[in-house]
CSV table of C-alpha atoms and ligand atoms in Angstrom, one decimal:
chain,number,residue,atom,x,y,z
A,1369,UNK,CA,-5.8,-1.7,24.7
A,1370,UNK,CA,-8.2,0.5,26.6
A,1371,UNK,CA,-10.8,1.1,24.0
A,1372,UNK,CA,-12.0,-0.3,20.9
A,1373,UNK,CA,-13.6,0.5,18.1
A,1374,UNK,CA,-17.7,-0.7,18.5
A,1375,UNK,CA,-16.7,1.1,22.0
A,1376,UNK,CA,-16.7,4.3,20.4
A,1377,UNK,CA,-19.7,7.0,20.5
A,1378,UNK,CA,-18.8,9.1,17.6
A,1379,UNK,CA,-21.2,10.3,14.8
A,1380,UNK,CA,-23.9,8.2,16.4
A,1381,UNK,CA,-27.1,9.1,14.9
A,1382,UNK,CA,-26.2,11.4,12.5
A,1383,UNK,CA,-24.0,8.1,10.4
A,1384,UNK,CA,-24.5,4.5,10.4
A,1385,UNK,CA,-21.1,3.4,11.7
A,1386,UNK,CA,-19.7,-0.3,11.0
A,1387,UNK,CA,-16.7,-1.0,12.6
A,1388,UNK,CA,-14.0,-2.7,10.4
A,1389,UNK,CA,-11.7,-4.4,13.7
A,1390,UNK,CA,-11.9,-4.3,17.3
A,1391,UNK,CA,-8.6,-1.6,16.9
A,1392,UNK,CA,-9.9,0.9,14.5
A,1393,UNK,CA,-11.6,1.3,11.3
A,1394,UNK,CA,-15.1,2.2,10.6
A,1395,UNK,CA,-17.2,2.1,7.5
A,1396,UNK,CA,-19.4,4.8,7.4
A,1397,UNK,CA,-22.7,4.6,5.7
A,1398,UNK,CA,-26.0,7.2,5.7
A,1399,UNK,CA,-28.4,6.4,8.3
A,1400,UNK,CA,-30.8,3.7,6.9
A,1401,UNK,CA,-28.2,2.1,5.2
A,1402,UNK,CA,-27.8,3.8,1.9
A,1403,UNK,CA,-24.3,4.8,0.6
A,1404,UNK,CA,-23.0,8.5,1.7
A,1405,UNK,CA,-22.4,10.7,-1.2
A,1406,UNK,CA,-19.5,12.2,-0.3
A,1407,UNK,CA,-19.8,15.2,-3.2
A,1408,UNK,CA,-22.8,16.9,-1.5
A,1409,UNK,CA,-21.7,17.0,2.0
A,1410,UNK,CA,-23.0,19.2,4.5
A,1411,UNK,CA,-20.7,21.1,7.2
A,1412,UNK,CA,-23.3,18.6,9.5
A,1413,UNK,CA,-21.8,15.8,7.5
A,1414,UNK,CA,-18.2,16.9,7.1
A,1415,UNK,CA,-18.3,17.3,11.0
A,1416,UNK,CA,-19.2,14.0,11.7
A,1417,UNK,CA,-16.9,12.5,9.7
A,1418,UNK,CA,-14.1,14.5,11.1
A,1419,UNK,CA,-15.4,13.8,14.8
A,1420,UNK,CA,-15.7,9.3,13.6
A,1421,UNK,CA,-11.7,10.0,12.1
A,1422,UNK,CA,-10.6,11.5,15.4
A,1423,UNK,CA,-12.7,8.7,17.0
A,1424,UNK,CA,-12.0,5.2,14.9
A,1425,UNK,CA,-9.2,6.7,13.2
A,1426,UNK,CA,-9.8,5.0,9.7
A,1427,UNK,CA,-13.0,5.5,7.7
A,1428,UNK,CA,-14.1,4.1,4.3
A,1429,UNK,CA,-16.7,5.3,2.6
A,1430,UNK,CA,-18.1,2.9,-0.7
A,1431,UNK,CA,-19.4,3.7,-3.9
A,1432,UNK,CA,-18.3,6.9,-4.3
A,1433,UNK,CA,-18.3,8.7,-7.7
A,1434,UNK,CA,-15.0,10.9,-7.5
A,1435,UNK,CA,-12.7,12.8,-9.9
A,1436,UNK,CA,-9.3,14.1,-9.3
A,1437,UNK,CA,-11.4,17.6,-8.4
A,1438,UNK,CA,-13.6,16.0,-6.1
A,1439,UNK,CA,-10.5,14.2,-4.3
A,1440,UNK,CA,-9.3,17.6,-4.1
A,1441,UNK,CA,-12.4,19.3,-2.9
A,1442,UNK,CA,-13.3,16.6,-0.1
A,1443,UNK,CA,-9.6,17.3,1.0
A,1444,UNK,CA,-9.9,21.2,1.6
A,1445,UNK,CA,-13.3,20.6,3.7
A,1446,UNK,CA,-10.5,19.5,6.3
A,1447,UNK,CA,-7.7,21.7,6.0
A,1448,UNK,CA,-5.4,22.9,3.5
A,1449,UNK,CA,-3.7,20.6,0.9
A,1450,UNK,CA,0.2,19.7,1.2
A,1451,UNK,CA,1.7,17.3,-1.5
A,1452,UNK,CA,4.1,14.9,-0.8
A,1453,UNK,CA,7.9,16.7,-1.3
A,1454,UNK,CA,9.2,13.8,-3.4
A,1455,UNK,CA,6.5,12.8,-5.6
A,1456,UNK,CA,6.1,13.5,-8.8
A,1457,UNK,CA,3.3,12.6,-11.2
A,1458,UNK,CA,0.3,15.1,-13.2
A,1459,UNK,CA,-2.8,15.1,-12.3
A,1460,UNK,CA,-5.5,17.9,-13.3
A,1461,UNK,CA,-5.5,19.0,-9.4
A,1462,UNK,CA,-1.9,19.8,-8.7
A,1463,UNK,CA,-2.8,18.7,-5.3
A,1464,UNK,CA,-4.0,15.3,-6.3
A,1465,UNK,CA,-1.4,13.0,-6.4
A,1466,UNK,CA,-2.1,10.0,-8.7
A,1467,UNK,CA,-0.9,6.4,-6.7
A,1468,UNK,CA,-0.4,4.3,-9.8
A,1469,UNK,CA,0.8,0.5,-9.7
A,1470,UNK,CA,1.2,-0.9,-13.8
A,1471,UNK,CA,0.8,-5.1,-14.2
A,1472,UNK,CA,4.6,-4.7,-15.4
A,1473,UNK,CA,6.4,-3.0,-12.1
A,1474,UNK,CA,7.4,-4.8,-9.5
A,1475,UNK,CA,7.5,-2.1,-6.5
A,1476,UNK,CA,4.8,-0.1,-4.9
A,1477,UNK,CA,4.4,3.2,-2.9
A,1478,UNK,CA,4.3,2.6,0.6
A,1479,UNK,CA,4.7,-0.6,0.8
A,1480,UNK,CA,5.8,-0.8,4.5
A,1481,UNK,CA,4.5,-0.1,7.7
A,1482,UNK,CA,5.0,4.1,8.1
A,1483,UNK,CA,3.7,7.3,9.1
A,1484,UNK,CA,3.1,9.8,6.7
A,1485,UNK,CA,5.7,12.0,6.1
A,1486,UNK,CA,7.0,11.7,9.2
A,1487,UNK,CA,10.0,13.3,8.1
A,1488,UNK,CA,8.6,16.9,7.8
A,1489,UNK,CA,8.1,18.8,11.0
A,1490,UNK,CA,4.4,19.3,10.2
A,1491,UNK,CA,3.7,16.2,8.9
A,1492,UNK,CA,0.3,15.9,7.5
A,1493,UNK,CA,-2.9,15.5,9.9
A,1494,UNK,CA,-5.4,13.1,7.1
A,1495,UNK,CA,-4.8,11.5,4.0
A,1496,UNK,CA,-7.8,10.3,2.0
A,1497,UNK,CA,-6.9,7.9,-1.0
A,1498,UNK,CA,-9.9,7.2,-3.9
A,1499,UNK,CA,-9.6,3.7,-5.6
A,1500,UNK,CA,-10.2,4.8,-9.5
A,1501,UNK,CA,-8.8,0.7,-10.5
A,1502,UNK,CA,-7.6,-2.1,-8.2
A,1503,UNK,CA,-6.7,-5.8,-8.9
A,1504,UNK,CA,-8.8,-8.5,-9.1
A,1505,UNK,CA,-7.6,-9.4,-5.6
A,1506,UNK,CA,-4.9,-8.0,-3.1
A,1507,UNK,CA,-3.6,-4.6,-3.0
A,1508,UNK,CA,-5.3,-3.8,0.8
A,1509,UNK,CA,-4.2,-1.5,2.6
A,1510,UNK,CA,-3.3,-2.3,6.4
A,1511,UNK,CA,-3.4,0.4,9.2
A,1512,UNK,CA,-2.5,0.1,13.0
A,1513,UNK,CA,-3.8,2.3,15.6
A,1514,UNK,CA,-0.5,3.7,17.6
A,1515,UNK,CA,-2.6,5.2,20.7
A,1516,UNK,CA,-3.9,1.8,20.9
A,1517,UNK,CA,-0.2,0.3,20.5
A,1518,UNK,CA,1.2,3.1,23.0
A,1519,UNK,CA,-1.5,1.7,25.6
A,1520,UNK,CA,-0.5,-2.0,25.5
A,1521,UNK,CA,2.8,-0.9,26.9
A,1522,UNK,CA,3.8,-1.8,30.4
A,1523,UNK,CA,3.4,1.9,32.6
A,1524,UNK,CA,7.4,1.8,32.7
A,1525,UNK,CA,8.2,1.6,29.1
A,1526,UNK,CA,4.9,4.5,29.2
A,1527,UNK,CA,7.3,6.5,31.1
A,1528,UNK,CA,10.1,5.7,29.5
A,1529,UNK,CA,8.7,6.6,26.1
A,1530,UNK,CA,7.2,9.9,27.2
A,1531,UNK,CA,10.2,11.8,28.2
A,1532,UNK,CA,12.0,10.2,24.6
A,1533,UNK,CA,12.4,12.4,21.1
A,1534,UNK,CA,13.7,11.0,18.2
A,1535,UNK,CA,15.0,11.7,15.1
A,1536,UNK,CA,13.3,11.5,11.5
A,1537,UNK,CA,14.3,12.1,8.1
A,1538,UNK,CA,13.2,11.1,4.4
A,1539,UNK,CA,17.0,10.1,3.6
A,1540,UNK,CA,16.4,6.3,3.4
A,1541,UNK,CA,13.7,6.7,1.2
A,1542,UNK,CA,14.3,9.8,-1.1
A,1543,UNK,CA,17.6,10.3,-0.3
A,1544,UNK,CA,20.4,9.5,-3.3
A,1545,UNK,CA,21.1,5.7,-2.7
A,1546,UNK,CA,17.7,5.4,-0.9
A,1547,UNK,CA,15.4,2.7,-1.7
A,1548,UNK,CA,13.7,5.4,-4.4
A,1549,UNK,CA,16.8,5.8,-6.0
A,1550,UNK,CA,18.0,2.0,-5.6
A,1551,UNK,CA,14.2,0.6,-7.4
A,1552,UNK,CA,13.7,3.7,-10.2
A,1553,UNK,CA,13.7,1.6,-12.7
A,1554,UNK,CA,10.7,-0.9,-11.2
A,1555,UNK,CA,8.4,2.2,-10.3
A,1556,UNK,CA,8.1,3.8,-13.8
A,1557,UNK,CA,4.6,4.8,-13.2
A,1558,UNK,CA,5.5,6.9,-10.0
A,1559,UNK,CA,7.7,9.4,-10.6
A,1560,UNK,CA,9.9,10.2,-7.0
A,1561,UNK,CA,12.2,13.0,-6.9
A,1562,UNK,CA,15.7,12.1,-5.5
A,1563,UNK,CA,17.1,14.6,-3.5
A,1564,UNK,CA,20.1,15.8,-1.0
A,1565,UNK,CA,16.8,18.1,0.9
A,1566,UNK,CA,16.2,14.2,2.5
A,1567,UNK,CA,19.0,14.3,4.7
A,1568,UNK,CA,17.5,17.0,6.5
A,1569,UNK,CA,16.2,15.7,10.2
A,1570,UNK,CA,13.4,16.7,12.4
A,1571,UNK,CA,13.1,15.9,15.9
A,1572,UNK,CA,9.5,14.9,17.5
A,1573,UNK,CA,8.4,13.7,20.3
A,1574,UNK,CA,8.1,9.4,20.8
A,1575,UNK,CA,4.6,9.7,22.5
A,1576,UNK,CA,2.8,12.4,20.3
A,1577,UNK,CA,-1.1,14.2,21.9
A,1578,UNK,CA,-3.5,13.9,19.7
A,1579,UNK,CA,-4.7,17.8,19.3
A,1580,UNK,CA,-8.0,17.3,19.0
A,1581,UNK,CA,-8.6,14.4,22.0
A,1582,UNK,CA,-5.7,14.9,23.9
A,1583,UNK,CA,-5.4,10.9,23.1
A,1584,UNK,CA,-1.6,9.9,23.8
A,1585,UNK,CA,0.2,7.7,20.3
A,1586,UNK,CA,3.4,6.0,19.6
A,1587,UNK,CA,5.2,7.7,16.9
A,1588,UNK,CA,8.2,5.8,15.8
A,1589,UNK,CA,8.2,4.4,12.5
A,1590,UNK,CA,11.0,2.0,10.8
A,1591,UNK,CA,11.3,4.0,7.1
A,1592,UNK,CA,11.9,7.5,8.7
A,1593,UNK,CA,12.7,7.2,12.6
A,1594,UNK,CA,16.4,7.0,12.2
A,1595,UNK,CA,17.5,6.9,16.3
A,1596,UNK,CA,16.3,8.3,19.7
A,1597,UNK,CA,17.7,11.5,20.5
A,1598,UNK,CA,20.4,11.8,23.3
A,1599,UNK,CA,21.0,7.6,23.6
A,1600,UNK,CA,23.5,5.9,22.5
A,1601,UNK,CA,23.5,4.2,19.1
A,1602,UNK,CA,23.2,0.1,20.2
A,1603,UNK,CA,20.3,1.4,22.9
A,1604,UNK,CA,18.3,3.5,20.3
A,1605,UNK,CA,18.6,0.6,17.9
A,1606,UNK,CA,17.4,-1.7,20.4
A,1607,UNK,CA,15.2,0.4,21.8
A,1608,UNK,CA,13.3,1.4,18.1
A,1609,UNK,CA,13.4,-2.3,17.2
A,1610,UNK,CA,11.1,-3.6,19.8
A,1611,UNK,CA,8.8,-0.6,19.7
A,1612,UNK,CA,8.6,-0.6,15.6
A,1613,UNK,CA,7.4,-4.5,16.3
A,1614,UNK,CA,5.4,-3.3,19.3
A,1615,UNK,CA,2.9,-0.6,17.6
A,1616,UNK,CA,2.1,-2.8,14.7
A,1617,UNK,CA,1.1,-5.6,16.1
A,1618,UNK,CA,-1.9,-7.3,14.9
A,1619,UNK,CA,-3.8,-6.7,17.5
A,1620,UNK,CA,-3.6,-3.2,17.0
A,1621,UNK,CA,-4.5,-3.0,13.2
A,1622,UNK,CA,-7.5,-3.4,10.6
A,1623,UNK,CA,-7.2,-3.8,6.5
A,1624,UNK,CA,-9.1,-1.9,4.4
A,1625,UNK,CA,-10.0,-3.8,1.0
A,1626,UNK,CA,-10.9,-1.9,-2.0
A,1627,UNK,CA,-13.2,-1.7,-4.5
A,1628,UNK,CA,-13.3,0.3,-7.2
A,1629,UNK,CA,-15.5,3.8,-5.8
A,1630,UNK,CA,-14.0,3.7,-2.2
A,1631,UNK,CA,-12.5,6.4,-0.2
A,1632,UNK,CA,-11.0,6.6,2.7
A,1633,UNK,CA,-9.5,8.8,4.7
A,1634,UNK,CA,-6.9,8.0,8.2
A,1635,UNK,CA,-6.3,9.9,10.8
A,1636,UNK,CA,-1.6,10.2,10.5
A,1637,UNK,CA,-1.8,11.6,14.3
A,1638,UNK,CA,-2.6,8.3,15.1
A,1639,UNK,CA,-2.1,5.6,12.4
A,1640,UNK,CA,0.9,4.1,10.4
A,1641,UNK,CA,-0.4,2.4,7.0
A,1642,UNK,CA,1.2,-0.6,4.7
A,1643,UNK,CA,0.0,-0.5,1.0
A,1644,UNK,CA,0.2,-4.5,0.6
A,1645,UNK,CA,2.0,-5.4,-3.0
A,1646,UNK,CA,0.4,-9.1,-3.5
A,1647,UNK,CA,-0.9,-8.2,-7.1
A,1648,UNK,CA,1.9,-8.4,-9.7
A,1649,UNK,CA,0.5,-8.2,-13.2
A,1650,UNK,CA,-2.3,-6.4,-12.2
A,1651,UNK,CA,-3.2,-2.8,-12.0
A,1652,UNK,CA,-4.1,-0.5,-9.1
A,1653,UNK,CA,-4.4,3.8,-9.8
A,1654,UNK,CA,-5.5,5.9,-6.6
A,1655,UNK,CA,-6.1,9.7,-6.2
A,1656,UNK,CA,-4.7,10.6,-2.9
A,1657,UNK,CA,-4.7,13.7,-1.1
A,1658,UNK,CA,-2.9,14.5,1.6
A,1659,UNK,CA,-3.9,17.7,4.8
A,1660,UNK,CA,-1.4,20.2,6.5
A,1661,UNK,CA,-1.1,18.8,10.0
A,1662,UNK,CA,0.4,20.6,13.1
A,1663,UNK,CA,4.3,20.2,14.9
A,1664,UNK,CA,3.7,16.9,16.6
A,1665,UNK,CA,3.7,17.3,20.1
B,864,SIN,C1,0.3,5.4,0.9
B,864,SIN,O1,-0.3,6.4,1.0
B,864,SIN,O2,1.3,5.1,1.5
B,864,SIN,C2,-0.3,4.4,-0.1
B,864,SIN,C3,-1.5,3.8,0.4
B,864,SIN,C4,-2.1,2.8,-0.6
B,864,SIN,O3,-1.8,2.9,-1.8
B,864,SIN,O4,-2.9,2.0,-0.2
């Protein structure tokens, strides 16, 4: 790992910038100390929280005082909203999608390491997720930083990785006989859509550049990378093993742990995230948003 994050210059001076890990991860707090207020952002402010993301990859912000329209106005400051395909669920901001765990069900969303959406060609840039109730204790969320995971490769397996593509679709997940499908009846509170549109596959490149830093990332994940294009079958399984174990290793990653008023917003260009689900019996309800992205490249 080349760089890490109390390396990193961004927002200096204009945010008080705590790093969470040596990976990636930032807290960010107004300069003196106070708590941002994320509601009455300046462009200034919104700027410098885009230029930390692209920089630490992960940012939490505390104490924040957010409804379902906030979530959703925070969200267009960095692009345009694009809702998960396969969730359901109402919230007041049809963009808003409403991440609910009750004490009674026994499976989460996201609760393995993945990349968001990886699945769609344009999968989304940010996410930003606003904890409304969490448990007592548990229910972190871990992230691990893939351009960080792509540099702790040996310069052949670089190489090798660069000139790779692979394959992604939703199918194990939302597909009929998925793992949606297979747990319905222990995720009441989150309605998922089951649907033959999983099948469909996208192809992206293994090694993604980052758009804005030009920042090279591994981008293989286990839900929704089904096999390396153009290899055979035993090589692209071996091959997608060790590099699925490879980029989230934990030197590589940080854990976000919630309290009720924080929001935080990762960077899916460079990150794969694990919603942990250590908290049976309690209850956890998020607001999550979710920003267009480009065609990984
Ligand atoms: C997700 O977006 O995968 C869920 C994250 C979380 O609930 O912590």
């Amino acid at each position: 790992m080349s760089t890490t994050a109390a390396q990193q210059p961004a927002a200096e001076g204009v945010l008080d910038v705590r790093p969470l890990a040596g990976a990636l991860g930032v807290e960010l707090w107004a300069v003196g100390g106070g708590p941002l207020d994320v509601n009455s952002l300046d462009d200034a402010g919104c700027a410098a929280i885009r230029e930390a993301l692209c920089a630490y990859h992960v940012v939490v912000i505390r104490d924040q005082q957010m409804d379902e329209a906030d979530v959703a106005r925070f969200g267009r400051r960095f692009g345009e909203l694009e809702r998960h395909p396969y969730l359901g669920g109402t919230s007041a901001e049809p963009d808003v999608v409403p991440i609910i765990k009750e004490p009674h069900e026994t499976v989460n969303f996201g609760g393995g390491w993945h990349s968001e959406m990886s699945f769609l060609p344009c999968p989304p840039m940010a996410t930003a997720l606003f904890a409304v109730e969490v448990p007592r204790f548990g229910g972190d969320t871990l992230f691990a930083n893939q351009q960080a995971a792509y540099l702790g490769l040996s310069d052949t397996m670089k190489r090798i990785a660069e000139g790779l593509t692979a394959m992604h679709s939703a199918a194990s997940q939302y597909g009929r006989g998925g793992d949606s499908d297979r747990h319905s009846s222990d995720r009441g509170s989150m309605a998922v859509d089951v649907s033959d549109e999983a099948q469909a596959t996208v192809t992206h490149p293994v090694v993604r550049t980052h758009p804005e830093t030009g920042a090279k990332a591994l981008y293989v994940n286990r839900p929704f990378t089904e096999a390396i294009s153009s290899m055979r079958r035993n090589e692209s399984k071996a091959l997608l093993e060790m590099l699925w174990a490879h980029s989230v290793h934990e030197q590589f990653t940080c854990r976000v742990r919630w309290e009720p008023g924080t929001f935080t917003m990762w960077d899916n260009r460079s990150v794969q995230h694990y919603a942990l689900n250590d908290y049976h019996g309690q209850r956890r309800h998020m607001l999550r948003v979710t920003i267009a992205g480009d065609r990984p490249r």
